[in-house]
PDB file of C-alpha atoms in Angstrom:
ATOM      1  CA  SER A   1     155.337 145.341  49.131  1.00 39.00           C
ATOM      2  CA  ALA A   2     154.382 143.006  51.976  1.00 42.00           C
ATOM      3  CA  LEU A   3     150.840 142.640  50.662  1.00 40.00           C
ATOM      4  CA  ALA A   4     152.149 141.852  47.194  1.00 41.00           C
ATOM      5  CA  LYS A   5     153.977 138.772  48.519  1.00 44.00           C
ATOM      6  CA  LEU A   6     150.853 137.289  50.118  1.00 40.00           C
ATOM      7  CA  PRO A   7     149.440 134.143  48.503  1.00 44.00           C
ATOM      8  CA  PRO A   8     146.109 134.514  46.721  1.00 42.00           C
ATOM      9  CA  LEU A   9     143.047 133.943  48.856  1.00 40.00           C
ATOM     10  CA  PRO A  10     140.702 131.085  47.874  1.00 44.00           C
ATOM     11  CA  LEU A  11     137.712 133.386  47.385  1.00 40.00           C
ATOM     12  CA  SER A  12     135.368 133.726  44.468  1.00 43.00           C
ATOM     13  CA  ASP A  13     135.418 136.667  42.039  1.00 42.00           C
ATOM     14  CA  ALA A  14     131.937 137.710  43.194  1.00 43.00           C
ATOM     15  CA  PHE A  15     133.136 137.960  46.782  1.00 41.00           C
ATOM     16  CA  LEU A  16     136.183 139.952  45.739  1.00 39.00           C
ATOM     17  CA  GLU A  17     134.007 142.471  43.943  1.00 43.00           C
ATOM     18  CA  THR A  18     131.479 142.936  46.753  1.00 45.00           C
ATOM     19  CA  HIS A  19     133.786 142.670  49.826  1.00 43.00           C
ATOM     20  CA  PRO A  20     137.153 144.284  48.965  1.00 42.00           C
ATOM     21  CA  TRP A  21     137.608 145.595  52.521  1.00 41.00           C
ATOM     22  CA  ASP A  22     137.009 142.148  54.071  1.00 43.00           C
ATOM     23  CA  VAL A  23     139.629 140.611  51.768  1.00 39.00           C
ATOM     24  CA  HIS A  24     142.163 143.285  52.741  1.00 41.00           C
ATOM     25  CA  VAL A  25     141.553 142.768  56.461  1.00 40.00           C
ATOM     26  CA  HIS A  26     141.694 138.990  56.073  1.00 42.00           C
ATOM     27  CA  SER A  27     145.082 139.273  54.374  1.00 41.00           C
ATOM     28  CA  LEU A  28     146.546 141.574  57.024  1.00 39.00           C
ATOM     29  CA  ARG A  29     145.268 139.608  60.004  1.00 43.00           C
ATOM     30  CA  HIS A  30     146.643 136.315  58.692  1.00 43.00           C
ATOM     31  CA  HIS A  31     149.990 137.699  57.593  1.00 42.00           C
ATOM     32  CA  ASP A  32     152.867 136.650  59.866  1.00 42.00           C
ATOM     33  CA  HIS A  33     154.822 139.848  60.623  1.00 44.00           C
ATOM     34  CA  GLY A  34     157.645 137.904  62.253  1.00 43.00           C
ATOM     35  CA  HIS A  35     158.146 140.320  65.161  1.00 46.00           C
ATOM     36  CA  GLY A  36     157.308 137.823  67.898  1.00 47.00           C
ATOM     37  CA  VAL A  37     154.661 140.095  69.414  1.00 49.00           C
ATOM     38  CA  SER A  38     152.000 138.250  71.403  1.00 55.00           C
ATOM     39  CA  GLN A  39     148.656 139.422  72.654  1.00 61.00           C
ATOM     40  CA  PRO A  40     148.250 140.247  76.354  1.00 65.00           C
ATOM     41  CA  ARG A  41     145.722 137.477  76.944  1.00 65.00           C
ATOM     42  CA  ASN A  42     148.200 134.918  75.582  1.00 67.00           C
ATOM     43  CA  ASN A  43     151.080 135.998  77.836  1.00 78.00           C
ATOM     44  CA  GLN A  44     149.425 136.368  81.243  1.00 84.00           C
ATOM     45  CA  LEU A  45     151.737 133.838  82.884  1.00 87.00           C
ATOM     46  CA  GLY A  46     154.787 135.796  81.736  1.00 87.00           C
ATOM     47  CA  TYR A  47     153.387 139.045  83.129  1.00 90.00           C
ATOM     48  CA  MET A  48     152.485 137.429  86.463  1.00 91.00           C
ATOM     49  CA  LEU A  49     155.920 135.839  86.782  1.00 92.00           C
ATOM     50  CA  GLY A  50     157.652 139.145  86.069  1.00 92.00           C
ATOM     51  CA  TYR A  51     155.566 140.992  88.656  1.00 93.00           C
ATOM     52  CA  LEU A  52     155.963 138.212  91.238  1.00 94.00           C
ATOM     53  CA  VAL A  53     159.753 137.998  91.011  1.00 95.00           C
ATOM     54  CA  GLY A  54     160.010 141.786  90.786  1.00 94.00           C
ATOM     55  CA  GLY A  55     157.844 142.138  93.899  1.00 93.00           C
ATOM     56  CA  LEU A  56     160.025 139.688  95.822  1.00 95.00           C
ATOM     57  CA  CYS A  57     163.124 141.637  94.817  1.00 95.00           C
ATOM     58  CA  LEU A  58     161.402 144.839  95.935  1.00 93.00           C
ATOM     59  CA  VAL A  59     160.639 143.409  99.382  1.00 93.00           C
ATOM     60  CA  ALA A  60     164.203 142.069  99.688  1.00 94.00           C
ATOM     61  CA  ALA A  61     165.679 145.469  98.782  1.00 93.00           C
ATOM     62  CA  LEU A  62     163.541 147.222 101.403  1.00 92.00           C
ATOM     63  CA  TRP A  63     164.459 144.637 104.030  1.00 92.00           C
ATOM     64  CA  LEU A  64     168.154 145.152 103.313  1.00 92.00           C
ATOM     65  CA  LYS A  65     167.662 148.915 103.474  1.00 91.00           C
ATOM     66  CA  LEU A  66     166.025 148.665 106.898  1.00 88.00           C
ATOM     67  CA  SER A  67     168.705 146.239 108.083  1.00 89.00           C
ATOM     68  CA  ILE A  68     171.456 148.867 107.948  1.00 89.00           C
ATOM     69  CA  PRO A  69     170.183 151.039 110.833  1.00 87.00           C
ATOM     70  CA  ARG A  70     169.227 147.887 112.728  1.00 85.00           C
ATOM     71  CA  TYR A  71     172.812 146.560 112.524  1.00 88.00           C
ATOM     72  CA  PHE A  72     174.119 149.940 113.651  1.00 88.00           C
ATOM     73  CA  TRP A  73     171.866 150.245 116.702  1.00 84.00           C
ATOM     74  CA  GLN A  74     172.375 146.616 117.706  1.00 85.00           C
ATOM     75  CA  SER A  75     176.137 147.028 117.686  1.00 86.00           C
ATOM     76  CA  LEU A  76     175.840 150.306 119.586  1.00 85.00           C
ATOM     77  CA  ASP A  77     173.637 148.670 122.239  1.00 84.00           C
ATOM     78  CA  GLN A  78     176.171 145.861 122.574  1.00 83.00           C
ATOM     79  CA  LEU A  79     179.017 148.330 123.005  1.00 83.00           C
ATOM     80  CA  LEU A  80     177.099 150.235 125.662  1.00 83.00           C
ATOM     81  CA  GLY A  81     176.268 146.964 127.385  1.00 81.00           C
ATOM     82  CA  LEU A  82     179.931 145.938 127.499  1.00 77.00           C
ATOM     83  CA  GLU A  83     180.888 149.323 128.910  1.00 76.00           C
ATOM     84  CA  ARG A  84     178.098 149.195 131.486  1.00 77.00           C
ATOM     85  CA  ASP A  85     179.155 145.714 132.634  1.00 73.00           C
ATOM     86  CA  GLY A  86     182.807 146.711 132.699  1.00 72.00           C
ATOM     87  CA  ALA A  87     183.672 143.976 130.204  1.00 68.00           C
ATOM     88  CA  ALA A  88     184.794 146.241 127.381  1.00 66.00           C
ATOM     89  CA  ASP A  89     188.276 145.617 126.011  1.00 74.00           C
ATOM     90  CA  LEU A  90     190.074 146.771 122.905  1.00 75.00           C
ATOM     91  CA  GLU A  91     190.037 143.426 121.117  1.00 78.00           C
ATOM     92  CA  GLY A  92     186.383 142.695 121.805  1.00 76.00           C
ATOM     93  CA  THR A  93     185.320 146.219 120.866  1.00 81.00           C
ATOM     94  CA  ALA A  94     187.273 146.096 117.597  1.00 84.00           C
ATOM     95  CA  ALA A  95     185.732 142.719 116.716  1.00 84.00           C
ATOM     96  CA  LEU A  96     182.236 144.016 117.442  1.00 85.00           C
ATOM     97  CA  ILE A  97     182.764 147.125 115.315  1.00 87.00           C
ATOM     98  CA  ALA A  98     184.266 145.077 112.472  1.00 90.00           C
ATOM     99  CA  THR A  99     181.297 142.686 112.520  1.00 89.00           C
ATOM    100  CA  ALA A 100     178.763 145.529 112.391  1.00 89.00           C
ATOM    101  CA  ALA A 101     180.711 147.284 109.619  1.00 91.00           C
ATOM    102  CA  GLY A 102     180.835 144.066 107.603  1.00 92.00           C
ATOM    103  CA  GLN A 103     177.091 143.522 107.970  1.00 91.00           C
ATOM    104  CA  ILE A 104     176.330 147.088 106.919  1.00 92.00           C
ATOM    105  CA  LEU A 105     178.721 146.887 103.955  1.00 93.00           C
ATOM    106  CA  LEU A 106     177.250 143.578 102.782  1.00 93.00           C
ATOM    107  CA  ALA A 107     173.697 144.926 102.985  1.00 92.00           C
ATOM    108  CA  ALA A 108     174.693 148.072 101.095  1.00 91.00           C
ATOM    109  CA  LEU A 109     176.370 146.032  98.353  1.00 93.00           C
ATOM    110  CA  LEU A 110     173.331 143.775  97.945  1.00 94.00           C
ATOM    111  CA  ILE A 111     170.792 146.598  97.818  1.00 93.00           C
ATOM    112  CA  ALA A 112     171.910 147.963  94.431  1.00 91.00           C
ATOM    113  CA  PRO A 113     171.572 144.765  92.312  1.00 95.00           C
ATOM    114  CA  VAL A 114     168.401 143.597  94.071  1.00 95.00           C
ATOM    115  CA  ARG A 115     166.760 147.017  93.733  1.00 93.00           C
ATOM    116  CA  THR A 116     167.821 147.250  90.089  1.00 94.00           C
ATOM    117  CA  ALA A 117     166.416 143.793  89.393  1.00 95.00           C
ATOM    118  CA  SER A 118     163.058 144.775  90.895  1.00 94.00           C
ATOM    119  CA  ARG A 119     162.812 147.780  88.596  1.00 93.00           C
ATOM    120  CA  ILE A 120     163.908 145.878  85.499  1.00 94.00           C
ATOM    121  CA  LEU A 121     161.344 143.152  86.131  1.00 94.00           C
ATOM    122  CA  ILE A 122     158.385 145.381  87.049  1.00 94.00           C
ATOM    123  CA  LEU A 123     158.986 148.212  84.579  1.00 93.00           C
ATOM    124  CA  GLY A 124     160.079 145.789  81.873  1.00 93.00           C
ATOM    125  CA  THR A 125     156.902 143.761  82.301  1.00 93.00           C
ATOM    126  CA  SER A 126     154.767 146.899  81.992  1.00 92.00           C
ATOM    127  CA  ARG A 127     156.595 147.853  78.790  1.00 92.00           C
ATOM    128  CA  ARG A 128     156.084 144.396  77.283  1.00 91.00           C
ATOM    129  CA  PHE A 129     152.414 144.525  78.208  1.00 90.00           C
ATOM    130  CA  SER A 130     152.102 147.966  76.592  1.00 89.00           C
ATOM    131  CA  ARG A 131     153.761 146.685  73.413  1.00 89.00           C
ATOM    132  CA  ASP A 132     151.525 143.621  73.221  1.00 89.00           C
ATOM    133  CA  LEU A 133     148.450 145.712  73.977  1.00 88.00           C
ATOM    134  CA  LEU A 134     149.240 148.048  71.092  1.00 87.00           C
ATOM    135  CA  ALA A 135     149.628 145.058  68.775  1.00 88.00           C
ATOM    136  CA  GLN A 136     146.230 143.744  69.866  1.00 87.00           C
ATOM    137  CA  VAL A 137     144.570 147.148  69.417  1.00 87.00           C
ATOM    138  CA  PHE A 138     146.119 147.536  65.965  1.00 88.00           C
ATOM    139  CA  GLU A 139     144.912 144.085  64.920  1.00 88.00           C
ATOM    140  CA  HIS A 140     141.414 144.967  66.088  1.00 88.00           C
ATOM    141  CA  MET A 141     141.514 148.264  64.218  1.00 88.00           C
ATOM    142  CA  LEU A 142     142.306 146.409  61.000  1.00 88.00           C
ATOM    143  CA  ALA A 143     139.064 144.477  61.396  1.00 88.00           C
ATOM    144  CA  LEU A 144     136.892 147.585  61.781  1.00 87.00           C
ATOM    145  CA  ALA A 145     134.760 148.832  58.923  1.00 88.00           C
ATOM    146  CA  PRO A 146     135.694 152.104  57.154  1.00 87.00           C
ATOM    147  CA  SER A 147     132.581 153.708  58.621  1.00 88.00           C
ATOM    148  CA  PHE A 148     134.207 153.535  62.074  1.00 88.00           C
ATOM    149  CA  TYR A 149     137.008 155.834  60.914  1.00 87.00           C
ATOM    150  CA  GLY A 150     134.483 158.123  59.352  1.00 87.00           C
ATOM    151  CA  ARG A 151     132.610 158.530  62.644  1.00 88.00           C
ATOM    152  CA  ASN A 152     135.672 158.933  64.887  1.00 86.00           C
ATOM    153  CA  PRO A 153     138.281 161.683  64.431  1.00 86.00           C
ATOM    154  CA  THR A 154     141.819 160.529  63.699  1.00 84.00           C
ATOM    155  CA  GLY A 155     143.190 162.481  66.663  1.00 81.00           C
ATOM    156  CA  GLN A 156     140.893 160.697  69.066  1.00 82.00           C
ATOM    157  CA  ILE A 157     141.922 157.297  67.758  1.00 85.00           C
ATOM    158  CA  MET A 158     145.594 158.225  68.013  1.00 85.00           C
ATOM    159  CA  SER A 159     145.037 159.451  71.569  1.00 79.00           C
ATOM    160  CA  ARG A 160     143.585 156.097  72.545  1.00 81.00           C
ATOM    161  CA  CYS A 161     146.604 154.319  71.053  1.00 85.00           C
ATOM    162  CA  THR A 162     149.190 156.636  72.629  1.00 83.00           C
ATOM    163  CA  ASN A 163     148.036 158.548  75.709  1.00 79.00           C
ATOM    164  CA  ASP A 164     145.630 155.922  77.035  1.00 82.00           C
ATOM    165  CA  ARG A 165     148.123 153.143  76.413  1.00 85.00           C
ATOM    166  CA  GLN A 166     150.809 155.168  78.193  1.00 85.00           C
ATOM    167  CA  PHE A 167     148.504 155.534  81.187  1.00 83.00           C
ATOM    168  CA  VAL A 168     148.016 151.763  81.277  1.00 87.00           C
ATOM    169  CA  GLN A 169     151.776 151.258  81.100  1.00 89.00           C
ATOM    170  CA  SER A 170     152.334 153.748  83.919  1.00 89.00           C
ATOM    171  CA  LEU A 171     149.671 152.067  86.044  1.00 89.00           C
ATOM    172  CA  GLY A 172     151.275 148.660  85.582  1.00 90.00           C
ATOM    173  CA  GLY A 173     154.810 150.044  85.955  1.00 92.00           C
ATOM    174  CA  PRO A 174     155.881 153.020  88.106  1.00 91.00           C
ATOM    175  CA  VAL A 175     152.507 153.469  89.835  1.00 90.00           C
ATOM    176  CA  LEU A 176     152.257 149.812  90.837  1.00 91.00           C
ATOM    177  CA  MET A 177     155.911 149.680  91.853  1.00 92.00           C
ATOM    178  CA  TYR A 178     155.826 152.816  94.027  1.00 92.00           C
ATOM    179  CA  MET A 179     152.537 151.826  95.650  1.00 91.00           C
ATOM    180  CA  ALA A 180     153.894 148.371  96.499  1.00 91.00           C
ATOM    181  CA  GLU A 181     157.163 149.874  97.720  1.00 91.00           C
ATOM    182  CA  THR A 182     155.414 152.409  99.960  1.00 89.00           C
ATOM    183  CA  LEU A 183     152.967 149.866 101.371  1.00 91.00           C
ATOM    184  CA  THR A 184     155.748 147.371 102.079  1.00 91.00           C
ATOM    185  CA  LEU A 185     157.856 150.071 103.713  1.00 89.00           C
ATOM    186  CA  TYR A 186     154.971 151.005 106.020  1.00 89.00           C
ATOM    187  CA  VAL A 187     154.299 147.378 106.902  1.00 90.00           C
ATOM    188  CA  LEU A 188     157.951 146.784 107.790  1.00 87.00           C
ATOM    189  CA  THR A 189     158.727 150.124 109.429  1.00 88.00           C
ATOM    190  CA  ILE A 190     155.696 151.073 111.534  1.00 90.00           C
ATOM    191  CA  PRO A 191     155.887 148.001 113.829  1.00 89.00           C
ATOM    192  CA  LEU A 192     159.584 148.703 114.410  1.00 83.00           C
ATOM    193  CA  MET A 193     158.826 152.331 115.237  1.00 86.00           C
ATOM    194  CA  LEU A 194     156.028 151.442 117.648  1.00 89.00           C
ATOM    195  CA  ALA A 195     158.202 148.863 119.387  1.00 85.00           C
ATOM    196  CA  ALA A 196     161.044 151.360 119.789  1.00 81.00           C
ATOM    197  CA  ASP A 197     159.007 154.309 121.136  1.00 86.00           C
ATOM    198  CA  LEU A 198     155.211 154.294 121.080  1.00 91.00           C
ATOM    199  CA  ARG A 199     154.654 157.975 121.971  1.00 93.00           C
ATOM    200  CA  LEU A 200     157.228 159.361 119.553  1.00 92.00           C
ATOM    201  CA  SER A 201     155.943 157.104 116.760  1.00 91.00           C
ATOM    202  CA  LEU A 202     152.359 158.333 117.198  1.00 93.00           C
ATOM    203  CA  ILE A 203     153.542 161.949 117.067  1.00 94.00           C
ATOM    204  CA  ALA A 204     155.473 161.244 113.859  1.00 91.00           C
ATOM    205  CA  LEU A 205     152.477 159.500 112.233  1.00 91.00           C
ATOM    206  CA  ALA A 206     149.885 162.123 113.262  1.00 93.00           C
ATOM    207  CA  PRO A 207     150.237 164.377 110.146  1.00 92.00           C
ATOM    208  CA  TYR A 208     149.819 161.481 107.692  1.00 88.00           C
ATOM    209  CA  PRO A 209     145.992 161.670 107.409  1.00 90.00           C
ATOM    210  CA  LEU A 210     146.333 165.322 106.349  1.00 91.00           C
ATOM    211  CA  PHE A 211     149.000 164.427 103.787  1.00 88.00           C
ATOM    212  CA  LEU A 212     146.750 161.682 102.402  1.00 86.00           C
ATOM    213  CA  TRP A 213     143.807 164.078 102.042  1.00 88.00           C
ATOM    214  CA  LEU A 214     145.979 166.666 100.250  1.00 85.00           C
ATOM    215  CA  ALA A 215     147.384 164.026  97.899  1.00 83.00           C
ATOM    216  CA  ARG A 216     143.908 162.763  96.976  1.00 84.00           C
ATOM    217  CA  THR A 217     142.685 166.327  96.409  1.00 83.00           C
ATOM    218  CA  ILE A 218     145.547 167.230  94.087  1.00 81.00           C
ATOM    219  CA  ALA A 219     145.365 163.904  92.233  1.00 82.00           C
ATOM    220  CA  GLY A 220     141.620 164.304  91.685  1.00 82.00           C
ATOM    221  CA  ARG A 221     142.034 167.772  90.192  1.00 81.00           C
ATOM    222  CA  ILE A 222     144.858 166.599  87.932  1.00 83.00           C
ATOM    223  CA  GLN A 223     142.783 163.674  86.672  1.00 81.00           C
ATOM    224  CA  ARG A 224     139.794 165.886  85.863  1.00 83.00           C
ATOM    225  CA  ARG A 225     141.887 168.460  84.024  1.00 83.00           C
ATOM    226  CA  LEU A 226     143.750 165.704  82.189  1.00 80.00           C
ATOM    227  CA  GLY A 227     140.430 164.305  80.995  1.00 81.00           C
ATOM    228  CA  GLU A 228     139.411 167.753  79.780  1.00 82.00           C
ATOM    229  CA  ILE A 229     142.593 168.129  77.716  1.00 81.00           C
ATOM    230  CA  ILE A 230     142.283 164.614  76.272  1.00 74.00           C
ATOM    231  CA  ASP A 231     138.700 165.468  75.255  1.00 75.00           C
ATOM    232  CA  GLY A 232     139.943 168.542  73.361  1.00 75.00           C
ATOM    233  CA  ALA A 233     140.147 171.393  75.895  1.00 79.00           C
ATOM    234  CA  ARG A 234     142.672 174.126  75.106  1.00 80.00           C
ATOM    235  CA  PRO A 235     145.900 173.986  77.183  1.00 82.00           C
ATOM    236  CA  LEU A 236     146.482 177.161  79.212  1.00 82.00           C
ATOM    237  CA  VAL A 237     150.275 177.008  78.794  1.00 82.00           C
ATOM    238  CA  GLU A 238     152.566 176.512  75.827  1.00 81.00           C
ATOM    239  CA  ARG A 239     152.862 172.796  75.182  1.00 81.00           C
ATOM    240  CA  ASN A 240     156.476 172.867  73.909  1.00 83.00           C
ATOM    241  CA  GLY A 241     156.566 169.110  73.400  1.00 80.00           C
ATOM    242  CA  MET A 242     155.145 168.301  76.841  1.00 83.00           C
ATOM    243  CA  SER A 243     152.760 165.410  77.389  1.00 79.00           C
ATOM    244  CA  ASP A 244     149.199 166.027  78.559  1.00 79.00           C
ATOM    245  CA  LEU A 245     150.108 165.214  82.163  1.00 77.00           C
ATOM    246  CA  GLU A 246     153.095 167.557  82.077  1.00 82.00           C
ATOM    247  CA  VAL A 247     150.850 170.298  80.667  1.00 85.00           C
ATOM    248  CA  VAL A 248     148.410 169.915  83.575  1.00 84.00           C
ATOM    249  CA  ILE A 249     151.216 170.035  86.140  1.00 82.00           C
ATOM    250  CA  GLU A 250     152.647 173.133  84.473  1.00 84.00           C
ATOM    251  CA  GLU A 251     149.207 174.780  84.578  1.00 85.00           C
ATOM    252  CA  ILE A 252     149.076 174.150  88.317  1.00 80.00           C
ATOM    253  CA  MET A 253     152.615 175.438  88.841  1.00 80.00           C
ATOM    254  CA  GLN A 254     151.764 178.647  86.973  1.00 79.00           C
ATOM    255  CA  ASP A 255     148.458 179.064  88.884  1.00 78.00           C
ATOM    256  CA  LYS A 256     146.459 178.712  85.680  1.00 77.00           C
ATOM    257  CA  ILE A 257     144.187 176.270  87.495  1.00 77.00           C
ATOM    258  CA  THR A 258     143.629 175.902  91.224  1.00 71.00           C
ATOM    259  CA  ILE A 259     143.287 172.875  93.444  1.00 62.00           C
ATOM    260  CA  ASP A 260     139.822 172.684  94.977  1.00 58.00           C
ATOM    261  CA  ASP A 261     138.354 170.304  97.541  1.00 40.00           C
ATOM    262  CA  GLY A 262     138.136 167.480  95.048  1.00 40.00           C
ATOM    263  CA  THR A 263     134.410 167.823  94.343  1.00 39.00           C
ATOM    264  CA  GLY A 264     134.216 170.817  92.022  1.00 41.00           C
ATOM    265  CA  ASP A 265     135.934 171.833  88.848  1.00 45.00           C
ATOM    266  CA  GLY A 266     138.294 174.382  90.348  1.00 44.00           C
ATOM    267  CA  ASN A 267     139.038 177.759  88.868  1.00 47.00           C
ATOM    268  CA  THR A 268     140.340 178.032  85.328  1.00 47.00           C
ATOM    269  CA  ASP A 269     141.772 181.159  83.807  1.00 45.00           C
ATOM    270  CA  GLY A 270     141.080 182.194  80.262  1.00 42.00           C
TER     271      GLY A 270
END
């Protein structure tokens, strides 16, 4: 019905007879759908602004989170100092406790909206990018010749428009957000730990290289198996509506595949 309302194209009858597909694509690409969907390359400033403001909110939320124990220990040190100097009195102690409690309460109240804003901005930007990317891919697909669809299976094309696009959205959303959050937390926390107690901090940080190696090993195996399933490998568990990534994780949980050293293919049952 939408195509029927399009104005006639100023093309000759000979062209219409020899290039019907080109006429159809021309009509679709120049039809205004009215959904306000832009292409990613035309909205880069909006994406950058969303990530920038979201990142600032993320840093502010982490700073407020780390401020709570700092307020507590500062007030405790002050109380111990007053007692040690013999200057502690009921009124001064109550005022010091009330000040620390007010600071902690204010930080706790500010964390929730600032943290929520960071997630809305970062995750919302990744969703808008995913939507605009799909619109761009669909527009490009309309311009492809019919022979392209004859050479490529429908399932593979759908996988590129769904699974691959979801991976891009995850990379620009939760993955980016958690990586930035973890990195910022390390940058803010490790100097405070080292300043408080160097020896104890080094003991606490000693296992982290092992944890990093294990994480990279598991992630590498998951990525390889995920690629196998996307390329058509048979899942070793019942899918039951699960995504490809959830299928791989379930295979690992049920010992259907094993985690190797990150260089081989691992063991696969069946």
